[in-house]
mmCIF file of C-alpha atoms in Angstrom:
data_model
loop_
_atom_site.group_PDB
_atom_site.id
_atom_site.type_symbol
_atom_site.label_atom_id
_atom_site.label_comp_id
_atom_site.label_asym_id
_atom_site.label_seq_id
_atom_site.Cartn_x
_atom_site.Cartn_y
_atom_site.Cartn_z
ATOM 1 C CA UNK A 250 106.441 39.749 187.386
ATOM 2 C CA UNK A 251 107.032 38.036 184.403
ATOM 3 C CA UNK A 252 102.786 37.724 184.856
ATOM 4 C CA UNK A 253 103.080 41.354 184.881
ATOM 5 C CA UNK A 254 104.436 41.763 181.769
ATOM 6 C CA UNK A 255 102.260 39.502 180.458
ATOM 7 C CA UNK A 256 99.692 41.669 180.907
ATOM 8 C CA UNK A 257 101.359 44.992 180.373
ATOM 9 C CA UNK A 258 102.632 43.247 176.446
ATOM 10 C CA UNK A 259 98.737 42.097 175.925
ATOM 11 C CA UNK A 260 97.141 45.395 177.239
ATOM 12 C CA UNK A 261 99.509 47.491 175.179
ATOM 13 C CA UNK A 262 98.909 45.197 172.251
ATOM 14 C CA UNK A 263 95.239 45.923 172.948
ATOM 15 C CA UNK A 264 94.952 49.327 172.714
ATOM 16 C CA UNK A 265 96.413 50.075 169.667
ATOM 17 C CA UNK A 266 93.063 48.569 168.293
ATOM 18 C CA UNK A 267 91.438 51.989 169.455
ATOM 19 C CA UNK A 268 92.852 54.011 166.822
ATOM 20 C CA UNK A 269 90.273 57.516 167.017
ATOM 21 C CA UNK A 270 90.369 58.262 163.176
ATOM 22 C CA UNK A 271 91.768 61.403 161.920
ATOM 23 C CA UNK A 272 89.709 62.474 159.016
ATOM 24 C CA UNK A 273 91.690 63.702 155.626
ATOM 25 C CA UNK A 274 89.667 65.379 154.167
ATOM 26 C CA UNK A 275 90.504 67.393 150.062
ATOM 27 C CA UNK A 276 92.262 70.063 150.019
ATOM 28 C CA UNK A 277 90.066 72.834 148.826
ATOM 29 C CA UNK A 278 92.640 76.019 148.721
ATOM 30 C CA UNK A 279 96.098 76.100 150.228
ATOM 31 C CA UNK A 280 97.555 79.521 151.200
ATOM 32 C CA UNK A 281 99.223 82.009 149.112
ATOM 33 C CA UNK A 282 102.513 82.508 150.625
ATOM 34 C CA UNK A 283 105.986 83.596 149.409
ATOM 35 C CA UNK A 284 108.243 80.116 149.566
ATOM 36 C CA UNK A 285 109.590 80.364 152.430
ATOM 37 C CA UNK A 286 107.021 81.827 154.356
ATOM 38 C CA UNK A 287 104.893 78.173 153.116
ATOM 39 C CA UNK A 288 108.123 75.957 153.430
ATOM 40 C CA UNK A 289 108.208 77.240 157.249
ATOM 41 C CA UNK A 290 104.335 76.622 157.450
ATOM 42 C CA UNK A 291 104.813 73.570 155.674
ATOM 43 C CA UNK A 292 107.226 72.496 158.001
ATOM 44 C CA UNK A 293 106.191 73.267 161.998
ATOM 45 C CA UNK A 294 102.525 73.904 161.490
ATOM 46 C CA UNK A 295 101.153 71.611 158.529
ATOM 47 C CA UNK A 296 100.593 68.519 160.296
ATOM 48 C CA UNK A 297 98.049 69.614 162.778
ATOM 49 C CA UNK A 298 96.977 72.756 161.444
ATOM 50 C CA UNK A 299 96.456 71.305 157.441
ATOM 51 C CA UNK A 300 94.647 68.190 154.964
ATOM 52 C CA UNK A 301 98.269 66.974 154.722
ATOM 53 C CA UNK A 302 99.081 65.482 158.037
ATOM 54 C CA UNK A 303 102.195 63.246 157.166
ATOM 55 C CA UNK A 304 102.303 60.912 160.683
ATOM 56 C CA UNK A 305 105.729 59.767 161.373
ATOM 57 C CA UNK A 306 106.024 55.829 162.947
ATOM 58 C CA UNK A 307 105.728 56.909 166.491
ATOM 59 C CA UNK A 308 102.726 59.391 166.084
ATOM 60 C CA UNK A 309 101.269 55.953 165.310
ATOM 61 C CA UNK A 310 101.840 53.977 168.411
ATOM 62 C CA UNK A 311 98.854 54.272 171.304
ATOM 63 C CA UNK A 312 98.769 56.230 173.609
ATOM 64 C CA UNK A 313 100.691 58.574 171.872
ATOM 65 C CA UNK A 314 98.558 58.158 168.755
ATOM 66 C CA UNK A 315 95.440 59.043 170.631
ATOM 67 C CA UNK A 316 97.177 62.792 171.656
ATOM 68 C CA UNK A 317 98.148 63.566 168.461
ATOM 69 C CA UNK A 318 94.148 62.780 166.824
ATOM 70 C CA UNK A 319 93.098 64.922 169.451
ATOM 71 C CA UNK A 320 95.488 67.866 168.490
ATOM 72 C CA UNK A 321 95.105 67.377 165.047
ATOM 73 C CA UNK A 322 91.511 67.681 165.500
ATOM 74 C CA UNK A 323 91.561 70.986 167.792
ATOM 75 C CA UNK A 324 94.443 72.110 165.810
ATOM 76 C CA UNK A 325 92.641 71.840 162.397
ATOM 77 C CA UNK A 326 89.239 73.263 163.825
ATOM 78 C CA UNK A 327 91.054 76.471 164.607
ATOM 79 C CA UNK A 328 92.839 77.069 161.048
ATOM 80 C CA UNK A 329 93.091 74.790 158.601
ATOM 81 C CA UNK A 330 95.798 75.503 155.706
ATOM 82 C CA UNK A 331 94.529 73.328 153.457
ATOM 83 C CA UNK A 332 90.877 75.169 153.658
ATOM 84 C CA UNK A 333 92.050 78.657 153.361
ATOM 85 C CA UNK A 334 89.742 79.774 150.162
ATOM 86 C CA UNK A 335 86.873 78.947 152.300
ATOM 87 C CA UNK A 336 88.102 82.055 154.618
ATOM 88 C CA UNK A 337 87.528 85.392 153.778
ATOM 89 C CA UNK A 338 90.616 87.625 153.415
ATOM 90 C CA UNK A 339 90.628 89.767 156.187
ATOM 91 C CA UNK A 340 89.581 86.023 158.458
ATOM 92 C CA UNK A 341 92.677 84.927 156.471
ATOM 93 C CA UNK A 342 94.435 87.754 157.428
ATOM 94 C CA UNK A 343 93.612 87.597 161.243
ATOM 95 C CA UNK A 344 94.167 84.132 161.565
ATOM 96 C CA UNK A 345 97.597 84.853 160.283
ATOM 97 C CA UNK A 346 98.467 87.667 162.842
ATOM 98 C CA UNK A 347 97.057 84.828 165.869
ATOM 99 C CA UNK A 348 99.048 82.376 164.442
ATOM 100 C CA UNK A 349 102.094 84.458 164.296
ATOM 101 C CA UNK A 350 101.612 85.636 168.373
ATOM 102 C CA UNK A 351 101.508 82.902 169.326
ATOM 103 C CA UNK A 352 104.563 81.576 167.519
ATOM 104 C CA UNK A 353 106.343 84.415 168.916
ATOM 105 C CA UNK A 354 104.841 83.899 172.439
ATOM 106 C CA UNK A 355 106.378 80.328 171.912
ATOM 107 C CA UNK A 356 103.449 78.665 172.540
ATOM 108 C CA UNK A 357 103.378 76.908 169.307
ATOM 109 C CA UNK A 358 104.367 74.986 167.593
ATOM 110 C CA UNK A 359 103.942 72.672 171.524
ATOM 111 C CA UNK A 360 107.018 71.682 172.967
ATOM 112 C CA UNK A 361 105.980 68.459 173.247
ATOM 113 C CA UNK A 362 105.375 68.560 169.893
ATOM 114 C CA UNK A 363 108.711 70.275 169.398
ATOM 115 C CA UNK A 364 109.911 67.165 171.144
ATOM 116 C CA UNK A 365 109.357 64.678 168.766
ATOM 117 C CA UNK A 366 109.405 66.490 165.774
ATOM 118 C CA UNK A 367 112.443 68.702 166.214
ATOM 119 C CA UNK A 368 112.532 69.985 162.457
ATOM 120 C CA UNK A 369 110.141 71.946 163.586
ATOM 121 C CA UNK A 370 111.043 74.499 166.235
ATOM 122 C CA UNK A 371 111.129 77.486 164.497
ATOM 123 C CA UNK A 372 114.963 79.820 164.550
ATOM 124 C CA UNK A 373 115.013 83.287 164.796
ATOM 125 C CA UNK A 374 115.108 83.798 161.788
ATOM 126 C CA UNK A 375 111.793 81.372 160.744
ATOM 127 C CA UNK A 376 110.172 84.036 163.510
ATOM 128 C CA UNK A 377 111.913 87.068 161.229
ATOM 129 C CA UNK A 378 110.277 85.788 158.182
ATOM 130 C CA UNK A 379 107.006 85.450 159.530
ATOM 131 C CA UNK A 380 106.751 88.504 161.021
ATOM 132 C CA UNK A 381 108.175 90.589 157.645
ATOM 133 C CA UNK A 382 105.320 88.906 156.263
ATOM 134 C CA UNK A 383 102.397 88.654 158.220
ATOM 135 C CA UNK A 384 103.167 93.127 159.019
ATOM 136 C CA UNK A 385 103.951 93.259 154.842
ATOM 137 C CA UNK A 386 99.419 91.879 155.176
ATOM 138 C CA UNK A 387 98.272 95.494 157.174
ATOM 139 C CA UNK A 388 96.090 97.787 156.035
ATOM 140 C CA UNK A 389 98.674 100.575 155.102
ATOM 141 C CA UNK A 390 98.083 103.283 157.475
ATOM 142 C CA UNK A 391 97.891 106.950 156.079
ATOM 143 C CA UNK A 392 95.563 110.353 157.317
ATOM 144 C CA UNK A 393 91.732 109.535 156.824
ATOM 145 C CA UNK A 394 89.820 111.871 157.452
ATOM 146 C CA UNK A 395 86.489 109.363 157.054
ATOM 147 C CA UNK A 396 87.976 108.110 160.483
ATOM 148 C CA UNK A 397 88.540 111.226 162.481
ATOM 149 C CA UNK A 398 84.797 112.040 161.883
ATOM 150 C CA UNK A 399 83.539 108.622 162.845
ATOM 151 C CA UNK A 400 85.679 109.139 165.757
ATOM 152 C CA UNK A 401 84.821 112.608 167.177
ATOM 153 C CA UNK A 402 80.552 111.506 166.036
ATOM 154 C CA UNK A 403 81.322 109.211 168.656
ATOM 155 C CA UNK A 404 82.701 111.065 171.350
ATOM 156 C CA UNK A 405 79.681 112.611 171.352
ATOM 157 C CA UNK A 406 77.787 109.419 172.036
ATOM 158 C CA UNK A 407 80.094 107.223 174.360
ATOM 159 C CA UNK A 408 80.014 108.434 177.952
ATOM 160 C CA UNK A 409 76.204 108.105 177.327
ATOM 161 C CA UNK A 410 76.846 104.411 175.830
ATOM 162 C CA UNK A 411 79.209 103.311 178.424
ATOM 163 C CA UNK A 412 77.473 104.610 181.647
ATOM 164 C CA UNK A 413 74.297 102.619 183.578
ATOM 165 C CA UNK A 414 72.899 105.605 184.282
ATOM 166 C CA UNK A 415 71.543 106.041 180.857
ATOM 167 C CA UNK A 416 70.478 102.329 180.121
ATOM 168 C CA UNK A 417 67.740 100.295 181.855
ATOM 169 C CA UNK A 418 69.979 97.522 182.345
ATOM 170 C CA UNK A 419 73.008 96.337 180.867
ATOM 171 C CA UNK A 420 73.780 94.624 178.226
ATOM 172 C CA UNK A 421 74.311 90.995 178.923
ATOM 173 C CA UNK A 422 76.362 88.127 176.630
ATOM 174 C CA UNK A 423 74.566 84.644 175.581
ATOM 175 C CA UNK A 424 76.241 82.472 178.163
ATOM 176 C CA UNK A 425 75.068 84.990 181.144
ATOM 177 C CA UNK A 426 78.317 87.764 181.946
ATOM 178 C CA UNK A 427 76.819 91.340 182.093
ATOM 179 C CA UNK A 428 78.972 94.249 180.428
ATOM 180 C CA UNK A 429 81.055 96.140 183.234
ATOM 181 C CA UNK A 430 81.077 99.771 182.685
ATOM 182 C CA UNK A 431 83.822 99.765 186.126
ATOM 183 C CA UNK A 432 86.550 98.711 183.482
ATOM 184 C CA UNK A 433 87.416 102.097 183.138
ATOM 185 C CA UNK A 434 88.252 103.145 186.243
ATOM 186 C CA UNK A 435 91.312 99.514 186.292
ATOM 187 C CA UNK A 436 94.516 100.229 185.745
ATOM 188 C CA UNK A 437 96.450 98.642 182.472
ATOM 189 C CA UNK A 438 98.025 95.257 182.741
ATOM 190 C CA UNK A 439 99.406 95.160 179.051
ATOM 191 C CA UNK A 440 99.097 96.465 175.895
ATOM 192 C CA UNK A 441 98.839 94.900 172.026
ATOM 193 C CA UNK A 442 98.469 95.748 168.459
ATOM 194 C CA UNK A 443 96.458 94.076 165.854
ATOM 195 C CA UNK A 444 98.952 94.240 162.329
ATOM 196 C CA UNK A 445 96.056 92.679 160.474
ATOM 197 C CA UNK A 446 93.645 95.183 160.999
ATOM 198 C CA UNK A 447 94.997 98.583 162.154
ATOM 199 C CA UNK A 448 93.736 98.676 165.830
ATOM 200 C CA UNK A 449 95.285 99.863 169.222
ATOM 201 C CA UNK A 450 94.455 97.380 172.580
ATOM 202 C CA UNK A 451 94.491 97.795 175.494
ATOM 203 C CA UNK A 452 93.908 95.078 178.893
ATOM 204 C CA UNK A 453 92.649 96.782 181.854
ATOM 205 C CA UNK A 454 92.687 94.332 185.150
ATOM 206 C CA UNK A 455 90.590 94.455 187.890
ATOM 207 C CA UNK A 456 91.566 95.431 191.517
ATOM 208 C CA UNK A 457 92.447 91.426 192.133
ATOM 209 C CA UNK A 458 94.429 91.015 188.633
ATOM 210 C CA UNK A 459 96.554 94.154 189.500
ATOM 211 C CA UNK A 460 97.716 92.632 193.166
ATOM 212 C CA UNK A 461 98.162 89.187 191.675
ATOM 213 C CA UNK A 462 100.613 90.807 188.771
ATOM 214 C CA UNK A 463 102.006 92.871 191.875
ATOM 215 C CA UNK A 464 102.795 89.811 194.308
ATOM 216 C CA UNK A 465 103.868 87.739 190.643
ATOM 217 C CA UNK A 466 100.930 85.419 191.408
ATOM 218 C CA UNK A 467 99.507 84.885 188.148
ATOM 219 C CA UNK A 468 100.408 81.176 187.362
ATOM 220 C CA UNK A 469 97.083 80.500 188.152
ATOM 221 C CA UNK A 470 95.422 84.018 187.868
ATOM 222 C CA UNK A 471 93.230 83.906 191.506
ATOM 223 C CA UNK A 472 89.664 83.796 191.334
ATOM 224 C CA UNK A 473 88.096 86.809 191.054
ATOM 225 C CA UNK A 474 90.253 88.479 188.405
ATOM 226 C CA UNK A 475 88.506 90.097 185.475
ATOM 227 C CA UNK A 476 90.235 91.212 182.498
ATOM 228 C CA UNK A 477 88.929 94.004 179.936
ATOM 229 C CA UNK A 478 90.735 94.497 177.017
ATOM 230 C CA UNK A 479 89.624 97.607 174.912
ATOM 231 C CA UNK A 480 90.088 98.127 171.190
ATOM 232 C CA UNK A 481 90.294 101.649 168.844
ATOM 233 C CA UNK A 482 90.696 102.378 166.008
ATOM 234 C CA UNK A 483 94.086 103.428 165.081
ATOM 235 C CA UNK A 484 94.527 107.088 163.655
ATOM 236 C CA UNK A 485 97.345 108.697 162.243
ATOM 237 C CA UNK A 486 97.984 112.212 161.508
ATOM 238 C CA UNK A 487 99.799 114.464 159.159
ATOM 239 C CA UNK A 488 102.552 114.153 161.020
ATOM 240 C CA UNK A 489 102.280 110.386 161.225
ATOM 241 C CA UNK A 490 101.203 110.437 165.329
ATOM 242 C CA UNK A 491 99.294 107.556 165.590
ATOM 243 C CA UNK A 492 96.387 107.835 168.455
ATOM 244 C CA UNK A 493 93.527 105.751 169.408
ATOM 245 C CA UNK A 494 90.025 106.510 167.185
ATOM 246 C CA UNK A 495 86.516 105.142 167.381
ATOM 247 C CA UNK A 496 85.612 102.251 170.345
ATOM 248 C CA UNK A 497 85.360 99.159 168.526
ATOM 249 C CA UNK A 498 85.029 96.470 171.106
ATOM 250 C CA UNK A 499 85.564 94.790 174.578
ATOM 251 C CA UNK A 500 86.147 91.816 175.739
ATOM 252 C CA UNK A 501 86.195 90.195 179.691
ATOM 253 C CA UNK A 502 87.640 87.269 180.836
ATOM 254 C CA UNK A 503 86.728 86.551 184.230
ATOM 255 C CA UNK A 504 88.252 84.025 186.626
ATOM 256 C CA UNK A 505 85.736 81.507 188.589
ATOM 257 C CA UNK A 506 87.648 78.106 188.119
ATOM 258 C CA UNK A 507 83.993 76.504 189.960
ATOM 259 C CA UNK A 508 81.488 78.618 187.636
ATOM 260 C CA UNK A 509 83.393 78.302 184.583
ATOM 261 C CA UNK A 510 84.634 74.822 185.112
ATOM 262 C CA UNK A 511 83.456 73.842 181.703
ATOM 263 C CA UNK A 512 85.595 76.406 180.104
ATOM 264 C CA UNK A 513 88.576 76.293 181.776
ATOM 265 C CA UNK A 514 87.744 78.436 184.908
ATOM 266 C CA UNK A 515 87.026 81.262 182.377
ATOM 267 C CA UNK A 516 84.263 83.029 181.412
ATOM 268 C CA UNK A 517 84.754 85.232 178.286
ATOM 269 C CA UNK A 518 82.188 87.906 176.989
ATOM 270 C CA UNK A 519 82.370 90.325 173.982
ATOM 271 C CA UNK A 520 80.886 93.679 173.390
ATOM 272 C CA UNK A 521 80.592 95.804 169.976
ATOM 273 C CA UNK A 522 80.793 98.659 169.099
ATOM 274 C CA UNK A 523 79.337 101.843 171.109
ATOM 275 C CA UNK A 524 76.280 99.991 171.208
ATOM 276 C CA UNK A 525 77.996 97.094 172.550
ATOM 277 C CA UNK A 526 75.966 94.748 171.558
ATOM 278 C CA UNK A 527 76.859 91.000 172.791
ATOM 279 C CA UNK A 528 79.180 88.572 170.486
ATOM 280 C CA UNK A 529 78.045 85.413 169.838
ATOM 281 C CA UNK A 530 74.927 83.535 168.230
ATOM 282 C CA UNK A 531 74.628 80.880 170.953
ATOM 283 C CA UNK A 532 76.287 80.769 174.333
ATOM 284 C CA UNK A 533 78.948 78.540 173.291
ATOM 285 C CA UNK A 534 80.229 80.998 171.341
ATOM 286 C CA UNK A 535 82.749 80.373 174.396
ATOM 287 C CA UNK A 536 84.065 77.426 172.334
ATOM 288 C CA UNK A 537 85.738 80.241 169.900
ATOM 289 C CA UNK A 538 87.897 81.997 173.178
ATOM 290 C CA UNK A 539 88.900 78.305 174.491
ATOM 291 C CA UNK A 540 90.164 77.307 171.000
ATOM 292 C CA UNK A 541 92.346 80.505 170.687
ATOM 293 C CA UNK A 542 93.669 80.093 173.858
ATOM 294 C CA UNK A 543 94.294 76.715 174.930
ATOM 295 C CA UNK A 544 98.161 76.875 173.688
ATOM 296 C CA UNK A 545 98.528 78.730 176.776
ATOM 297 C CA UNK A 546 97.182 76.401 178.963
ATOM 298 C CA UNK A 547 100.420 76.120 181.112
ATOM 299 C CA UNK A 548 100.277 79.945 181.653
ATOM 300 C CA UNK A 549 96.457 79.396 182.989
ATOM 301 C CA UNK A 550 95.138 80.190 179.296
ATOM 302 C CA UNK A 551 96.332 83.794 179.384
ATOM 303 C CA UNK A 552 98.221 85.639 176.246
ATOM 304 C CA UNK A 553 98.911 88.350 178.443
ATOM 305 C CA UNK A 554 102.755 89.201 180.348
ATOM 306 C CA UNK A 555 101.650 92.175 182.758
ATOM 307 C CA UNK A 556 104.212 95.397 182.864
ATOM 308 C CA UNK A 557 105.716 96.033 185.455
ATOM 309 C CA UNK A 558 103.460 97.704 188.418
#
């Protein structure tokens, strides 16, 4: 027993010398937000999402340090408040909406982080402050004849653009996933609204997804599950009623734990505008998808909470 303890102690000391570097780049431009909003972000987000990481003594002990370093690397890759000036205003708003969405779903801050950093846990008042701030950044919706005109014009084209009969082949993303026109006959799983860019979204599920939702076998979702998240522009009439306008895009999540093992068991694809132009400049565009969905790892990487069927 004594020899075992000595070996364990030597091993523990030895692993302290393997320390992945945590790169602290200069602060080029910080987020400009009200003081109460900034205080919440700094307390709950900055350690992993800025160049102002403040490691506690227990964060620096391996193997915990390895996990911390990995979280910081991935966190700053997806969102870095210390390089805020490098993002276009529309992208800044989208990043804030995404961050709030993950906070509201209790995916962020990570529970493992909150356990050792209880000060990072957000209260209901913190969440309310963040929601009010993000909502204030959304474009002000008002009657827009240009949007109505664009919608009416698109209606004349959309059926032809979304059927296989009018095109020799289906558009295909760079990772090999083709556009799936059948989603229009699927049932809705859920819906979302993007405060930051004025779009309305419905998530449709194929028969396998609907069956899993009914049977509550969604963590993990079964192989063969396909989601189609469709986004339209919002149109508001003179009475203040909001309806769907021009088609913006459709995104797919396809579950195949063997085929898509390198992307967490899911295949992703996105097709933009009525022309259904594949998103991405290279096949690794899916790294963006994984990065966004990573906080939902404990929920099979899915944000969607199915409505009752």
